[in-house]
XYZ file of C-alpha atoms in Angstrom:
308
model
C 106.409 31.083 241.712
C 105.400 34.357 243.362
C 102.885 35.818 246.165
C 100.664 36.344 243.401
C 100.588 32.764 242.579
C 99.686 32.048 246.499
C 97.014 34.679 246.321
C 95.304 32.817 242.987
C 95.565 29.371 244.674
C 94.102 29.827 248.043
C 91.161 32.099 246.324
C 90.381 29.092 244.029
C 90.078 27.247 247.266
C 88.395 29.457 248.604
C 85.621 29.808 245.725
C 86.208 26.483 243.839
C 85.115 28.326 240.601
C 87.272 30.024 238.247
C 85.362 32.589 237.395
C 84.612 33.770 241.323
C 88.234 33.752 241.815
C 89.312 35.718 239.256
C 86.863 38.013 240.046
C 88.235 38.170 243.616
C 91.276 38.458 242.803
C 90.999 41.377 240.289
C 91.998 39.258 237.111
C 90.325 37.629 233.826
C 88.814 33.753 234.249
C 91.696 32.786 231.242
C 94.807 34.132 233.045
C 93.858 32.706 236.402
C 93.220 29.108 234.863
C 96.940 29.734 233.240
C 98.243 30.801 236.073
C 97.633 27.726 238.046
C 98.279 25.658 235.441
C 101.674 26.877 235.415
C 102.058 26.808 239.170
C 101.291 23.101 239.067
C 103.604 22.373 236.155
C 106.556 24.435 238.448
C 105.190 22.440 241.387
C 105.136 19.208 239.208
C 102.420 18.113 240.914
C 98.264 18.400 240.041
C 96.467 20.686 242.971
C 93.453 21.049 242.128
C 90.374 18.757 240.557
C 88.631 20.465 238.078
C 84.972 18.627 238.226
C 81.228 19.767 237.169
C 80.323 20.540 240.687
C 83.222 22.703 241.290
C 87.240 23.171 241.606
C 88.980 21.140 244.724
C 91.833 21.057 246.341
C 93.944 17.315 245.535
C 95.885 15.779 248.540
C 99.019 17.954 247.202
C 96.784 21.284 247.101
C 96.109 21.336 250.645
C 99.516 20.338 251.774
C 100.310 23.417 249.465
C 97.613 26.118 250.506
C 98.629 25.484 254.045
C 102.483 26.496 253.424
C 101.087 28.936 251.008
C 98.779 30.259 254.130
C 102.473 30.361 256.312
C 104.108 32.204 253.934
C 101.975 35.160 253.042
C 100.859 35.783 256.649
C 105.194 36.031 256.870
C 105.271 38.529 254.187
C 102.775 40.453 255.298
C 104.488 40.380 258.775
C 107.679 41.657 257.161
C 105.905 44.536 255.627
C 104.489 45.732 258.749
C 107.961 45.280 260.529
C 109.484 46.873 258.378
C 106.751 49.391 258.487
C 107.329 49.780 262.163
C 111.121 50.239 261.756
C 110.804 52.961 259.343
C 108.383 54.816 262.054
C 111.171 54.410 264.486
C 108.470 51.860 266.245
C 111.545 49.000 266.672
C 114.724 48.713 266.963
C 117.709 49.721 268.832
C 119.257 53.138 270.536
C 122.431 52.822 272.539
C 122.894 55.435 275.152
C 125.825 56.863 277.054
C 125.948 59.361 279.907
C 127.064 60.599 282.803
C 125.853 59.814 286.316
C 124.884 63.521 286.672
C 122.348 63.467 283.650
C 120.577 60.713 286.152
C 119.393 63.395 288.802
C 117.125 65.543 286.798
C 117.028 64.738 282.644
C 117.094 61.191 281.898
C 113.996 60.165 284.167
C 111.303 61.554 282.450
C 113.328 61.626 279.182
C 113.531 57.822 278.946
C 110.658 57.197 280.880
C 108.798 58.986 277.921
C 110.322 57.181 275.172
C 110.288 54.036 276.667
C 106.369 54.132 276.658
C 105.803 55.857 273.740
C 108.172 53.196 272.220
C 108.101 50.341 274.123
C 108.868 47.894 270.743
C 112.200 49.827 271.041
C 115.681 47.866 272.939
C 116.997 51.015 274.850
C 120.465 49.928 276.021
C 122.238 52.460 278.551
C 125.834 52.627 279.752
C 126.921 55.009 282.432
C 130.022 56.853 281.475
C 132.463 59.209 281.354
C 132.078 62.397 278.833
C 135.788 61.040 277.138
C 134.380 57.634 276.711
C 131.246 57.997 275.748
C 132.307 60.827 273.123
C 134.801 58.111 271.840
C 132.597 55.125 271.680
C 130.213 57.692 269.712
C 133.003 58.550 267.301
C 133.892 54.840 266.400
C 130.177 53.754 266.085
C 129.578 52.083 269.927
C 126.731 54.657 270.661
C 124.132 56.570 268.704
C 123.964 59.421 271.174
C 125.465 60.468 274.431
C 125.011 63.026 277.321
C 128.246 64.659 278.985
C 129.309 67.604 279.928
C 130.500 69.723 277.308
C 130.906 68.910 273.599
C 133.006 66.185 272.113
C 136.236 67.580 270.944
C 139.015 66.254 269.018
C 139.623 64.206 266.319
C 136.208 63.316 264.259
C 134.164 65.552 266.396
C 133.251 68.075 263.294
C 131.474 65.516 261.900
C 129.040 64.705 264.988
C 126.075 67.484 265.742
C 126.193 68.940 270.014
C 123.750 70.103 271.527
C 122.528 71.951 274.981
C 120.068 70.103 277.201
C 120.779 71.817 280.183
C 122.950 74.118 282.516
C 124.387 74.026 286.046
C 126.271 75.950 288.477
C 128.857 74.452 290.863
C 127.931 73.683 294.413
C 129.993 72.670 297.438
C 129.242 69.693 299.516
C 130.274 68.893 302.754
C 129.918 66.055 306.158
C 127.360 67.399 308.562
C 130.848 67.685 310.748
C 132.346 70.017 308.509
C 132.748 73.554 309.468
C 131.098 74.971 306.154
C 128.178 72.672 307.274
C 125.684 74.893 308.178
C 126.327 77.778 306.225
C 124.257 78.710 303.084
C 127.572 79.459 300.479
C 131.326 79.272 300.661
C 133.488 81.674 298.593
C 135.968 80.204 296.188
C 138.745 81.223 298.292
C 137.721 79.778 301.034
C 138.034 76.475 298.739
C 142.127 76.978 298.127
C 143.341 74.961 301.357
C 140.544 72.577 301.560
C 140.828 68.829 300.232
C 138.828 68.590 297.334
C 136.628 65.984 295.810
C 136.240 66.221 292.078
C 135.915 64.066 289.525
C 138.424 62.691 287.141
C 140.523 64.932 284.554
C 140.813 62.195 282.232
C 137.401 61.511 282.278
C 135.982 64.744 282.765
C 138.193 67.157 280.577
C 135.618 70.120 279.988
C 134.662 69.931 283.539
C 138.185 69.810 285.260
C 139.401 72.398 282.720
C 136.692 74.567 283.756
C 137.367 74.499 287.641
C 140.693 75.083 286.517
C 140.076 78.224 284.888
C 137.073 79.397 287.524
C 138.920 78.797 291.110
C 141.861 81.298 289.932
C 144.054 81.188 292.783
C 142.502 78.037 294.557
C 142.682 76.178 291.499
C 145.975 74.738 292.679
C 144.040 72.816 295.319
C 143.038 70.463 292.347
C 145.958 69.029 291.967
C 145.950 67.462 295.648
C 142.062 66.139 294.788
C 139.968 62.920 295.537
C 139.042 61.848 292.015
C 135.744 60.804 292.242
C 133.570 58.954 289.438
C 130.390 60.249 289.784
C 128.137 62.519 292.052
C 127.045 59.827 294.109
C 130.882 59.175 295.055
C 131.243 62.999 296.131
C 128.213 62.385 298.086
C 129.900 59.632 299.915
C 133.141 60.864 300.462
C 132.090 64.226 301.858
C 129.357 62.217 303.765
C 132.587 60.304 305.576
C 134.568 63.684 306.077
C 137.642 63.150 303.596
C 136.587 66.534 302.070
C 134.779 69.149 300.173
C 132.825 67.987 296.864
C 132.697 70.556 294.014
C 129.905 68.886 292.093
C 126.861 70.420 289.879
C 124.113 71.581 291.733
C 121.799 68.983 290.753
C 123.275 66.797 293.277
C 120.590 68.290 295.635
C 118.266 65.855 294.499
C 120.306 62.997 295.833
C 121.527 64.922 298.616
C 122.001 62.607 301.938
C 120.807 63.571 305.577
C 124.600 62.990 306.780
C 125.465 66.183 304.057
C 125.059 69.509 303.472
C 125.304 71.574 300.097
C 126.636 74.910 300.245
C 126.333 77.335 296.987
C 129.761 78.713 295.793
C 130.425 82.453 295.249
C 130.835 83.944 293.146
C 128.462 81.964 291.049
C 130.713 79.472 288.913
C 128.520 78.008 285.941
C 129.405 74.483 285.251
C 130.073 73.191 281.098
C 126.405 72.323 279.700
C 125.187 68.969 279.395
C 125.152 68.497 276.071
C 124.226 65.604 273.758
C 125.717 64.491 270.773
C 124.635 62.091 268.013
C 126.496 61.329 264.387
C 125.563 64.273 261.993
C 124.726 61.854 259.148
C 122.967 59.419 261.747
C 119.492 59.222 259.827
C 118.444 55.975 261.736
C 114.594 56.146 262.659
C 115.079 55.571 266.080
C 117.508 58.252 266.772
C 114.936 60.685 265.107
C 112.192 59.295 267.429
C 114.088 59.973 270.558
C 115.038 63.567 269.106
C 111.836 64.190 268.647
C 111.001 62.916 272.076
C 113.709 65.041 273.696
C 112.346 68.196 271.542
C 108.603 67.665 273.532
C 110.221 66.956 276.761
C 113.164 69.541 277.082
C 111.507 73.274 276.854
C 113.862 75.322 274.978
C 115.620 72.289 273.209
C 113.938 72.378 270.392
C 114.917 75.272 268.462
C 118.411 74.487 269.271
C 118.191 70.699 267.732
C 116.305 71.869 265.148
C 119.177 74.002 264.191
C 121.564 72.493 264.394
C 120.366 69.681 261.901
C 119.681 71.768 259.741
C 123.259 72.880 259.321
C-alpha cells in the first residue's frame, strides 16, 4: 500500500464515479479500477459498492477512508516539518557564552534570532571560555562566545571569528581612593588588591593581563578571583579591591562603584564566536546569518573563515 492508493480511494469516495475520479487523480479509468481492486484484495475487504447509480463506500470503506485522510495529513505534515527543519526554522541551538557577552552583544542578537525563528529551541549556558570550548569540541554545544579563540587539541577543527573588542577598565567602590578619578595608570595597580577572572576559566584574559601589566603583574598572584563581571562589580562595591574587567562593564554599573580608564590603554583579547567548521546544521547557518546582519563588520570575517 502506497500513498497514491490512499489518494485514489479518497478521490473515488468523493466523485463516486471511476471515470471522474480517474480524471481527478490524473490517470486513466482502467488503471484506477485495477488499483482499487488490488487495494481491496490487500486489505481483505470490499471498500466500495459498485452500483448503477454510482460507487459508494462500504462500512469497511468508511473506516478505511477515515484513516487514509489522517495518514495523508500526517505525511503532508511530515514533509512540511522536514522542509522547515532544512530551512533552519525548527530544531535546536546550544549556545555557551561568557557573562560579559550579555552586556552588549547577546541581547540584540538573541532577541532578533528569537523573533525571526520562534520555533527554534534555544538552549543557553553561561560558562567560562575554557569550559565552553571543551563542550564545543565534545559536541555538547553548537556555538560559543568567549574571550579569545579556543586553543589546544581539536581547535584546528573549529571556525572562530571576532564579534567584539574591548579594553580594560578598573572598577572600585565609591569609598576607594581612586573613586572620582577619570583614569589610573598601570603602575598604580601594583600594590592594589585586584579582583579578576580565574586563570583556569579565562586563560587568554589572564595571560593578556600578565603580559600587559608588566611590572605590576605580580599583583595577579594574590588577586581575588571572581567568576563574572557582576561579581567583580559586587566585590568592588564591598571595598574588597580594584576590579579589572572589560569596559562594557559600564552597562551594568552600580551607583556604589566608580569606573576608571586604565592608562596606557590595554586592549583585551577579542570576543570570539566559535563553531565546528564541519557543522552543516541549518539552524546554525541561520544563527550565523543573523549574526552577520546584526553585528556590523562581522559578515566579511565570518564569510572569509567559512570559505577557508
